[in-house]
XYZ file of C-alpha atoms in Angstrom:
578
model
C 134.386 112.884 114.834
C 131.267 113.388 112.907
C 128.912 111.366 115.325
C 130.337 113.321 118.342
C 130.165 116.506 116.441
C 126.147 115.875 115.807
C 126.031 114.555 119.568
C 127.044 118.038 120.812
C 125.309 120.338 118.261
C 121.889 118.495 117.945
C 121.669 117.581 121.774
C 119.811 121.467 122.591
C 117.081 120.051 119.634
C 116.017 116.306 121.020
C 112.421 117.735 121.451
C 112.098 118.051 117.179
C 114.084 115.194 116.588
C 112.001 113.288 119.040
C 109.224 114.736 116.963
C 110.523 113.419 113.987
C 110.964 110.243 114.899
C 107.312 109.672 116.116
C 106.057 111.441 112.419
C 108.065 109.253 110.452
C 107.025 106.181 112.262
C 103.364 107.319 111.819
C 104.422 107.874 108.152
C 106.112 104.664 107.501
C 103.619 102.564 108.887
C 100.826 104.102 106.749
C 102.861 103.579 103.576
C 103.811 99.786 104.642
C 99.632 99.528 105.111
C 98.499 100.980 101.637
C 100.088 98.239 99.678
C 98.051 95.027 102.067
C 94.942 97.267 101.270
C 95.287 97.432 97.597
C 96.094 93.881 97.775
C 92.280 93.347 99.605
C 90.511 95.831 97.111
C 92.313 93.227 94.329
C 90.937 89.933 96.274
C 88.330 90.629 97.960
C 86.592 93.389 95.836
C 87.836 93.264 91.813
C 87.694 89.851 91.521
C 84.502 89.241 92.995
C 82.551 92.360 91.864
C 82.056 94.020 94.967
C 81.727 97.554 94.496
C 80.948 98.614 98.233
C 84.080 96.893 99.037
C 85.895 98.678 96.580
C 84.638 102.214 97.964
C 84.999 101.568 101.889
C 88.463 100.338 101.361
C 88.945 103.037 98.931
C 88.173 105.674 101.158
C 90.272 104.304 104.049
C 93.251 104.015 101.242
C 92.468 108.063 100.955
C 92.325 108.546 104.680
C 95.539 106.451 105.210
C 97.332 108.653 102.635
C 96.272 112.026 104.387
C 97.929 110.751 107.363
C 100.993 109.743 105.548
C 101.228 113.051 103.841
C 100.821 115.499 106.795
C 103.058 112.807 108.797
C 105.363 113.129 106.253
C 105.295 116.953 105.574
C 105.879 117.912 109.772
C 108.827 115.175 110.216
C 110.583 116.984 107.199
C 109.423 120.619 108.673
C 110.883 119.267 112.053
C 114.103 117.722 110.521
C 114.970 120.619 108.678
C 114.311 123.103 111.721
C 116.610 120.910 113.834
C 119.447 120.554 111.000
C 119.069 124.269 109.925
C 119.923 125.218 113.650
C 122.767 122.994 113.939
C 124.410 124.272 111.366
C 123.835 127.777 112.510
C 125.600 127.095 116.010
C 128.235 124.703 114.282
C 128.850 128.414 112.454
C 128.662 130.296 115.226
C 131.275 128.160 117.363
C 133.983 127.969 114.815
C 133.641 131.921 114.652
C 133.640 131.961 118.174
C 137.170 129.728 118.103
C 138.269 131.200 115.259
C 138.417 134.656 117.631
C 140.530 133.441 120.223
C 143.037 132.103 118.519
C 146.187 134.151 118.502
C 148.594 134.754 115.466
C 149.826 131.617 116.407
C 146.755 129.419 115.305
C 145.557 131.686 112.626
C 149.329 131.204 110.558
C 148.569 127.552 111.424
C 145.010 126.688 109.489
C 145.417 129.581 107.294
C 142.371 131.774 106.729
C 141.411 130.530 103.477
C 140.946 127.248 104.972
C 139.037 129.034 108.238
C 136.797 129.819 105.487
C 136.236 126.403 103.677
C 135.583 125.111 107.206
C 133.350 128.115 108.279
C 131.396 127.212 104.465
C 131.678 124.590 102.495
C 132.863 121.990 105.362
C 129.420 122.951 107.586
C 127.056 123.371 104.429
C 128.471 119.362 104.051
C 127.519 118.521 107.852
C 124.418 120.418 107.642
C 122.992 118.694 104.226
C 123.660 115.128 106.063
C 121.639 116.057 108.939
C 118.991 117.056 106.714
C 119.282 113.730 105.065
C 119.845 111.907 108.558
C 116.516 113.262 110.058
C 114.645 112.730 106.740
C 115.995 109.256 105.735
C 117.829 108.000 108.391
C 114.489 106.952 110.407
C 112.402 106.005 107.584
C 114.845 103.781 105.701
C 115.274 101.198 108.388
C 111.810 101.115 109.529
C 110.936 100.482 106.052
C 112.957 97.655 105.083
C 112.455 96.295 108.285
C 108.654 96.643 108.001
C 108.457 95.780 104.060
C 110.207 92.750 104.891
C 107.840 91.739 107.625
C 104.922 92.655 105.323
C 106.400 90.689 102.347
C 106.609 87.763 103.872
C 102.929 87.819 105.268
C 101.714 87.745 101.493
C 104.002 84.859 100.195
C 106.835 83.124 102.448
C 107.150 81.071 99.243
C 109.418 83.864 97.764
C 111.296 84.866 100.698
C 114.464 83.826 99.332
C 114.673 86.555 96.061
C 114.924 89.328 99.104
C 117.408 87.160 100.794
C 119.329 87.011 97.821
C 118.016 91.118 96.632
C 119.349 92.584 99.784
C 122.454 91.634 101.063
C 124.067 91.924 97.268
C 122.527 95.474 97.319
C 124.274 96.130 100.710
C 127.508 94.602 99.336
C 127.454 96.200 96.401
C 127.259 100.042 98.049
C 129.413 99.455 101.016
C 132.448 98.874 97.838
C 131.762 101.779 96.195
C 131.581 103.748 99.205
C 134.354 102.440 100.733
C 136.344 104.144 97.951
C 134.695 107.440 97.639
C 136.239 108.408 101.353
C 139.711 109.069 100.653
C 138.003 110.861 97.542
C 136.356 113.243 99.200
C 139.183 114.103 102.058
C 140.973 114.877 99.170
C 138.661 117.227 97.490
C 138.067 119.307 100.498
C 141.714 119.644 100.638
C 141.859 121.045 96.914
C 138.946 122.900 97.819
C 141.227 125.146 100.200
C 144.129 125.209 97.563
C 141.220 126.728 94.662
C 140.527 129.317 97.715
C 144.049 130.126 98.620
C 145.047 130.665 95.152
C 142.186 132.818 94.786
C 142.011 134.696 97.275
C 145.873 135.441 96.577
C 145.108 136.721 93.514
C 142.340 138.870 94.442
C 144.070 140.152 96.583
C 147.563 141.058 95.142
C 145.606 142.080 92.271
C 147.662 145.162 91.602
C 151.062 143.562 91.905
C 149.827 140.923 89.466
C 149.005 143.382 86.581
C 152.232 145.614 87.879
C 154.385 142.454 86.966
C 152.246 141.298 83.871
C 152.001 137.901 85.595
C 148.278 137.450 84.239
C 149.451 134.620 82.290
C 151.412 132.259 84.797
C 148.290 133.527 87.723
C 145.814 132.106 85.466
C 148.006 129.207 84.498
C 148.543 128.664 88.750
C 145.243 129.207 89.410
C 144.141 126.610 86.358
C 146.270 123.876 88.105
C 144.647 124.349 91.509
C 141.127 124.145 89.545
C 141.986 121.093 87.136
C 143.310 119.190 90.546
C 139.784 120.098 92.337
C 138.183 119.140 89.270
C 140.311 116.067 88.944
C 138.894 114.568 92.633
C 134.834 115.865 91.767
C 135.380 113.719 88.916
C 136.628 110.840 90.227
C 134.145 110.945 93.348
C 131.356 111.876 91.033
C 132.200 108.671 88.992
C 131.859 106.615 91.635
C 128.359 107.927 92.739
C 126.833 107.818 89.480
C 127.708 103.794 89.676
C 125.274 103.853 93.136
C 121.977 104.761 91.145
C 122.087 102.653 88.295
C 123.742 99.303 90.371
C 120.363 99.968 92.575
C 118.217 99.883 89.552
C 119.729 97.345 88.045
C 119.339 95.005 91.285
C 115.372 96.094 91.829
C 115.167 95.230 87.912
C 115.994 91.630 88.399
C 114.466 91.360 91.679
C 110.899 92.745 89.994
C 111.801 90.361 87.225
C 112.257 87.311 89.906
C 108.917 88.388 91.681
C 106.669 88.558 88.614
C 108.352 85.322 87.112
C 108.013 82.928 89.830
C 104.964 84.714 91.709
C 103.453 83.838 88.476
C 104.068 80.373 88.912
C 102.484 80.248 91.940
C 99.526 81.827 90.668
C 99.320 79.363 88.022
C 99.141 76.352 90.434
C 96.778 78.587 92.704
C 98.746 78.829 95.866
C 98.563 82.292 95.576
C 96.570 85.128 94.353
C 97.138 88.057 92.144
C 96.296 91.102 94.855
C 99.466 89.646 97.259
C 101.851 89.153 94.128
C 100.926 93.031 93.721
C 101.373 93.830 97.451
C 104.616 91.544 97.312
C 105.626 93.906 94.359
C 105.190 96.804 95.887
C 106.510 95.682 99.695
C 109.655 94.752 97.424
C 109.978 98.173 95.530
C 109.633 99.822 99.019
C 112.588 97.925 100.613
C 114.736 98.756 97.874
C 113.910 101.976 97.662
C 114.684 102.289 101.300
C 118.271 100.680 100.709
C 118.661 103.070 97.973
C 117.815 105.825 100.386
C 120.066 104.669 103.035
C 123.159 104.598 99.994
C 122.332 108.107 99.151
C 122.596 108.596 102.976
C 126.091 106.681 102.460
C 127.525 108.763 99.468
C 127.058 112.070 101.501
C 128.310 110.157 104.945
C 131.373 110.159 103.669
C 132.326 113.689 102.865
C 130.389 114.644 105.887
C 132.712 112.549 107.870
C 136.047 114.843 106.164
C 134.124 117.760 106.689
C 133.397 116.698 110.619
C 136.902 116.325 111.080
C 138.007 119.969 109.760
C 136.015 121.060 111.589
C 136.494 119.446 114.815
C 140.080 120.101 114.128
C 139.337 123.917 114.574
C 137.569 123.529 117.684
C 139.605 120.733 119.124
C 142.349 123.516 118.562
C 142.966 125.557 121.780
C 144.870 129.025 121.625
C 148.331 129.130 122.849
C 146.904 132.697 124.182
C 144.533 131.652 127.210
C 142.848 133.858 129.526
C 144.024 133.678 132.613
C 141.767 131.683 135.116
C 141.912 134.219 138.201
C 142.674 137.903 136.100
C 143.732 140.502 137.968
C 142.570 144.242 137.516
C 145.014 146.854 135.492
C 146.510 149.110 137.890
C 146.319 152.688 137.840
C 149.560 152.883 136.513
C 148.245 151.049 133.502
C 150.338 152.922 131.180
C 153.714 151.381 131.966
C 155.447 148.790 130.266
C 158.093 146.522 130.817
C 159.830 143.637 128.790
C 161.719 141.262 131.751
C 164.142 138.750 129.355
C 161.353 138.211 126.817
C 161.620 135.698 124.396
C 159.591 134.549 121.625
C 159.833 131.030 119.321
C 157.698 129.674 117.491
C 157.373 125.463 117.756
C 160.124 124.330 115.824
C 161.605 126.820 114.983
C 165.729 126.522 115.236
C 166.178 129.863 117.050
C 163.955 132.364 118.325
C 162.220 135.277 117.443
C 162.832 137.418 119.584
C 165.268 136.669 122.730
C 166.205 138.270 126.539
C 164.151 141.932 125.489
C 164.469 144.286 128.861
C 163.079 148.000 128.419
C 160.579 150.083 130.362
C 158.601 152.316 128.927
C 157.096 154.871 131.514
C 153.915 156.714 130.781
C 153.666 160.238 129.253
C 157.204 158.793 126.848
C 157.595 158.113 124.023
C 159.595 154.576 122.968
C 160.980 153.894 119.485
C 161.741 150.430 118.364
C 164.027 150.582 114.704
C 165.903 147.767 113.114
C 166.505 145.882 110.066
C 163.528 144.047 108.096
C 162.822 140.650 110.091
C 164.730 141.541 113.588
C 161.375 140.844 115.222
C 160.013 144.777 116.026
C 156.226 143.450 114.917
C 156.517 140.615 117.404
C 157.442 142.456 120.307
C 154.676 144.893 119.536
C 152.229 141.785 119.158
C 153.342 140.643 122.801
C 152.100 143.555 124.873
C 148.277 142.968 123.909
C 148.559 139.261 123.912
C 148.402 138.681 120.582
C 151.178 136.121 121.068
C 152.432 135.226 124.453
C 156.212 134.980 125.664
C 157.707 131.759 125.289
C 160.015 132.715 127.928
C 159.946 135.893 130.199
C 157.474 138.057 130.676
C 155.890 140.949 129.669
C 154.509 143.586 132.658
C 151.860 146.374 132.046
C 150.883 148.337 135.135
C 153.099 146.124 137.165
C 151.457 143.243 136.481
C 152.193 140.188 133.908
C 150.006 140.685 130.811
C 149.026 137.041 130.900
C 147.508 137.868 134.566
C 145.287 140.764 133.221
C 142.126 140.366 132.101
C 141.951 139.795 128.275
C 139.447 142.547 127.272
C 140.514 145.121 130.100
C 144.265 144.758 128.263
C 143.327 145.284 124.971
C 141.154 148.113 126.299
C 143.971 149.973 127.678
C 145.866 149.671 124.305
C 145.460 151.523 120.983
C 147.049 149.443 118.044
C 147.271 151.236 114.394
C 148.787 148.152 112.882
C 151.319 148.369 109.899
C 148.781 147.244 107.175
C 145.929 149.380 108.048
C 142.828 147.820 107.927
C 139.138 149.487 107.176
C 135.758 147.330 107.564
C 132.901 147.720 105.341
C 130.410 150.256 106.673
C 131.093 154.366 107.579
C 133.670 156.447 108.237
C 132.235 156.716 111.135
C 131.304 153.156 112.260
C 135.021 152.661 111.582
C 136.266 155.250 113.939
C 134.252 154.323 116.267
C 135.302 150.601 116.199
C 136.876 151.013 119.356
C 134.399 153.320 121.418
C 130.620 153.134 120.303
C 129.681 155.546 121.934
C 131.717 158.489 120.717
C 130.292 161.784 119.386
C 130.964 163.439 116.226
C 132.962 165.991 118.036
C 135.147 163.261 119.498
C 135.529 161.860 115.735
C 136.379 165.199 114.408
C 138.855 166.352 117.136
C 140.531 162.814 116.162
C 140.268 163.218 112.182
C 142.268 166.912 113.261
C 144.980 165.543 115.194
C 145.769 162.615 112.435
C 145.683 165.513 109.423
C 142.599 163.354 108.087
C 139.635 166.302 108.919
C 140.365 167.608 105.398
C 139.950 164.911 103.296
C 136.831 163.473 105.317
C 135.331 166.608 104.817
C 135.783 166.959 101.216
C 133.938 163.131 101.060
C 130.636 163.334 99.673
C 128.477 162.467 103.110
C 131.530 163.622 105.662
C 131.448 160.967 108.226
C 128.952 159.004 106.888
C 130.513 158.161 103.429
C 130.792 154.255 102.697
C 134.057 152.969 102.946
C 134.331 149.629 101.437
C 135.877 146.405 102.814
C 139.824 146.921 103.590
C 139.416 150.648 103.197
C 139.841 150.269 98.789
C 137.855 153.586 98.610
C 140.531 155.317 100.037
C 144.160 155.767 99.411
C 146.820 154.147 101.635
C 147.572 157.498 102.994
C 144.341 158.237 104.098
C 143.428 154.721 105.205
C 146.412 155.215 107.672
C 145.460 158.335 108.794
C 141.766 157.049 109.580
C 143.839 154.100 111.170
C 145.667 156.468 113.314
C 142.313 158.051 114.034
C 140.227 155.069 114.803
C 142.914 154.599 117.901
C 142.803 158.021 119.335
C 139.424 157.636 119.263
C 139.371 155.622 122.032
C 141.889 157.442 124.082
C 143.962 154.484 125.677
C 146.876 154.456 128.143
C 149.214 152.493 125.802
C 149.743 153.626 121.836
C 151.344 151.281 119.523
C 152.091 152.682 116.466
C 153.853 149.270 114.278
C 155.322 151.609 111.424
C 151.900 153.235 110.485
C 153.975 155.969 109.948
C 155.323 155.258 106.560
C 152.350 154.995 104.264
C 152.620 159.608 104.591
C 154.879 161.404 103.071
C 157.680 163.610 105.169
C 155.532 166.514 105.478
C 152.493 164.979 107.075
C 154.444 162.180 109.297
C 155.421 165.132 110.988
C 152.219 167.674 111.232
C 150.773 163.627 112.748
C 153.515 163.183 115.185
C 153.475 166.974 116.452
C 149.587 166.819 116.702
C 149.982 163.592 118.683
C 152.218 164.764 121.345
C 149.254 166.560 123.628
C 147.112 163.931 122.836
C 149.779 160.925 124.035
C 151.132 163.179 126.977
C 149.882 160.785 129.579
C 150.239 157.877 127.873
C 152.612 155.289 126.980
C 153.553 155.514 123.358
C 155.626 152.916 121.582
C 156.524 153.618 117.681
C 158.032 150.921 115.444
C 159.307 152.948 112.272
C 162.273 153.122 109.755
C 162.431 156.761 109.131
C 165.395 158.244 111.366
C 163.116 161.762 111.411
C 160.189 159.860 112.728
C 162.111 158.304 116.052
C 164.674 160.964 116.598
C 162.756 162.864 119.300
C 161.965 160.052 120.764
C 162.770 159.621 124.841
C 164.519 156.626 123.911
C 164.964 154.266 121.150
C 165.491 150.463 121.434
C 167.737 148.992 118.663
C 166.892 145.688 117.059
C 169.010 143.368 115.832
C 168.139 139.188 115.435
C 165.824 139.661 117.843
C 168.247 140.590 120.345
C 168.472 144.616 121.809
C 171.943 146.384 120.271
C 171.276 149.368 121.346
C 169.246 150.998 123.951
C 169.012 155.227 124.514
C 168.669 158.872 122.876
C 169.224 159.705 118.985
C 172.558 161.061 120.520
C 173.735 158.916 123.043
C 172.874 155.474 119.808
C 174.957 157.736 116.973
C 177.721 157.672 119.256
C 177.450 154.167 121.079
C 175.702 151.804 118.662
C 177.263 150.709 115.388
C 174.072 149.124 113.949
C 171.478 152.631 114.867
C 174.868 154.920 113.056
C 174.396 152.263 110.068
C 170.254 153.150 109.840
C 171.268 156.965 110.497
C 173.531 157.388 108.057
C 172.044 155.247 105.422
C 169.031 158.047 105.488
C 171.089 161.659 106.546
C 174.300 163.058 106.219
C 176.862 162.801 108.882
C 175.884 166.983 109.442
C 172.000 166.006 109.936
C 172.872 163.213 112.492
C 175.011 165.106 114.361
C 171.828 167.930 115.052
């Protein structure tokens, strides 16, 4: 997963990692070259007292450097340009899947996860490639080339780096080897520490409603001591890397100096290449213990590639359709043919054989006990789900022929939990149609009983409103809801219980307001109140996700046991009768 991940996301930046490669060649080979330099100024000018020797090579030791440096400095500008990037369109793609997944998907990953994948999991991916592009080239080239330069100062001592090395390499690829499953499991406890959180955050009002401080921060300190638990067994295992590296270049130094000096001693060879063959050695094991810092972040990377892949591997159960058709001009009428909705697995469905029309300039009202399915079937006319079975018609035509944005464009949705984004008043209401006036935002405010309020703000439309609408009460934040659709004037109004956030009074100064406004359009109304859906043109009775009832306020008290139920739990037998 992770190699074809970096295949696909580093593929549009060849040209800098080219680039890098050629730098880090040029900057390799000038570091392998200082050491066999030092080693002549040692020889050829030290021992002998040749000070002119001393300087030229000197100088060309300074030059070599200068190279090395700038080589150095561009392959890491390069690198990071390249990795930077990467993780930038890594970003971008999971946001881009992340959009087109329906309900569906969403319920599946969870969105504190989405998060840890859109963060944490691509920071991860991101720091490797910055490691890859700055280490990955220059490690192997190094040992490769300190080995070759090592053994042109003394083949005599060969054998310590064939003895050095592969113990180094065996040594790292076991603790490695067991910081993998580590790491899987810390990103997974990374999303539990998030999902707790963001929980609690959240339902931060029912928490201190129910005194529950104590058993949130006792749940929250299990999810943390878990996290903290798999850091500190994965962070155990890399602080063994560093000093089992050490320890190895230690004794090989040790081996070098002990037995070069030997060879000194009976003059077979001299002290400038038992320096060079120091320093050759310190640079191959410093470019093993490069490559294992490579390895310790490989790992995680690797978990982190595969979340991440996951998401975009993942395609929406809600696809557009490859040859859409056009929305009619009767865009505004709706009909359910034997819909049916299940989710995978599920023992029964959802929602199962729905038939209604709803005909433009009426008004449809959907009522029913908690969990009958009224949300879903609302959810099924924009394509927020798809039918498992059946269909679902606007304008005549199935919604899952229609062109995705042209759909939702037809359709105003106030959803149940009303929803603000960070920014205006006015950016919000005009969330749905950029381009509206202020005249077109105030004639909305007026109609959803919200002008009053937004006027009594300190900047009118342009007050902040903070993320999920806090600023405001739920009340208003429903009325702005309400707004934000009407706003855009569609042909199809879905109204999933936004109603019930007001109190009596305004419910109905909305719903009378609305009626001009909606008089060409299709209007469908989940609610609970019987005084909201009463004037309704008809109402469609839920029950197990199965229609019980199907007509007028009248026609349902008479016909439809389940609808009397709902009436008369909420009036008297004289009010339902009216």
């Amino acid at each position: 997963m992770l190699i074809r991940l970096l295949r696909t996301f580093l593929a549009p930046y060849r040209a800098q990692l080219a680039g890098v490669v050629v730098l880090q060649l040029i900057s390799v080979i000038a570091m392998l070259y200082l050491p066999s330099l030092n080693a002549d100024i040692i020889d050829n000018g030290v021992t002998k007292g040749d000070v002119g020797y001393i300087w030229n090579t000197g100088l060309w030791m300074l030059l070599v450097s200068a190279v090395q440096i700038l080589a150095s400095a561009s392959s890491v500008y390069l690198g990071a340009q390249a990795a930077m990037a990467a993780g930038r369109d890594v970003r971008a793609a999971l946001l881009h899947r992340v959009g087109t997944f329906s309900a569906r998907e969403v319920g599946l990953f969870g969105a504190p996860s989405l998060i840890t994948r859109n963060t944490n999991d691509v920071q991860q991916v991101q720091l490797l490639i910055v490691m890859s592009v700055t280490v990955l080239v220059m490690a192997p080239i190094m040992c490769v080339g300190g080995i070759v330069m090592a053994l042109r100062q003394s083949l005599g001592l060969s054998w310590v780096l064939v003895v050095a090395v592969p113990v180094l390499a065996l040594t790292m690829g076991l603790i490695i080897s067991r910081m993998v499953p580590g790491f899987r499991l810390m990103q997974e406890r990374i999303d539990g520490v998030n999902r707790v959180l963001r929980e609690q955050i959240t339902g931060i009002r029912v928490v201190r409603a129910f005194v529950r401080e104590r058993q949130e921060t006792w749940r929250f300190g299990v999810a943390n001591s878990a996290l903290t638990d798999s850091a500190l067994y994965v962070g155990r295992l890399a602080a063994l890397l560093y000093p089992t590296v050490m320890l190895i270049s230690n004794v090989t130094t040790v081996a070098v100096i002990w037995f070069g000096g030997h060879r000194i001693d009976s003059g077979s060879m001299q002290v400038g290449a038992l320096t060079a063959m120091l320093s050759y050695i310190m640079q191959i094991l410093m470019a093993v213990m490069m490559a294992s810092f490579l390895a310790m972040l490989a790992p995680r990377a690797a978990v982190s590639a595969e979340r991440i892949s996951e998401v975009l591997d993942t395609e929406s159960s809600v696809q557009p359709p490859r040859l859409p058709q056009p929305l009619t001009e009767d865009a505004g009428r709706v009909e359910f043919s034997f819909a049916e909705f299940k989710y995978p697995g599920a023992e029964k469905p959802v929602l199962r054989s729905v038939q209604f029309r709803v005909e433009p300039g009426t008004t449809t009202a959907i009522v029913g006990s908690t969990g009958a399915g009224k949300t879903t079937l609302i959810n099924l006319i924009p394509r927020l789900i798809d039918v498992t079975d059946g269909a679902v018609y606007v304008g005549g035509t199935d919604v899952r022929h229609i062109d995705l944005e042209q759909l939702r464009g037809s359709i105003g949705l106030v959803p149940q939990r009303a929803y603000l984004f960070s920014g205006t008043v006015a950016s919000n209401l005009r969330y749905g149609k950029p381009a509206a006036t202020d005249d077109e935002l105030w004639h909305a405010l007026e109609i959803a009983q919200a002008a009053d309020f937004v006027r009594d703000m300190p900047q009118g439309l342009d007050t902040p409103v903070a993320q999920g609408g806090t600023t405001v009460s739920g009340g208003q934040r429903q009325r702005l809801a309400i707004a934000r659709a009407l706003v855009r004037r569609p042909r199809i109004y879905l109204f999933d219980d936004c109603f019930s956030a007001l109190d009596v009074a305004t419910d109905a100064r909305v719903r009378e307001a609305l009626r001009p406004e909606t008089a060409d359009a299709a209007v469908i109304t989940v609610a609970q109140r019987i005084s909201t859906v009463r004037e309704a043109d008809q109402i469609v009775v839920l029950e197990d996700g199965a229609i019980v009832g199907l007509g007028t306020h009248d026609h349902l008290v008479r016909e439809c046991k389940e609808y009397r139920e709902i009436v008369e739990s909420q009036l008297s037998v004289t009010e339902a009768a009216r």
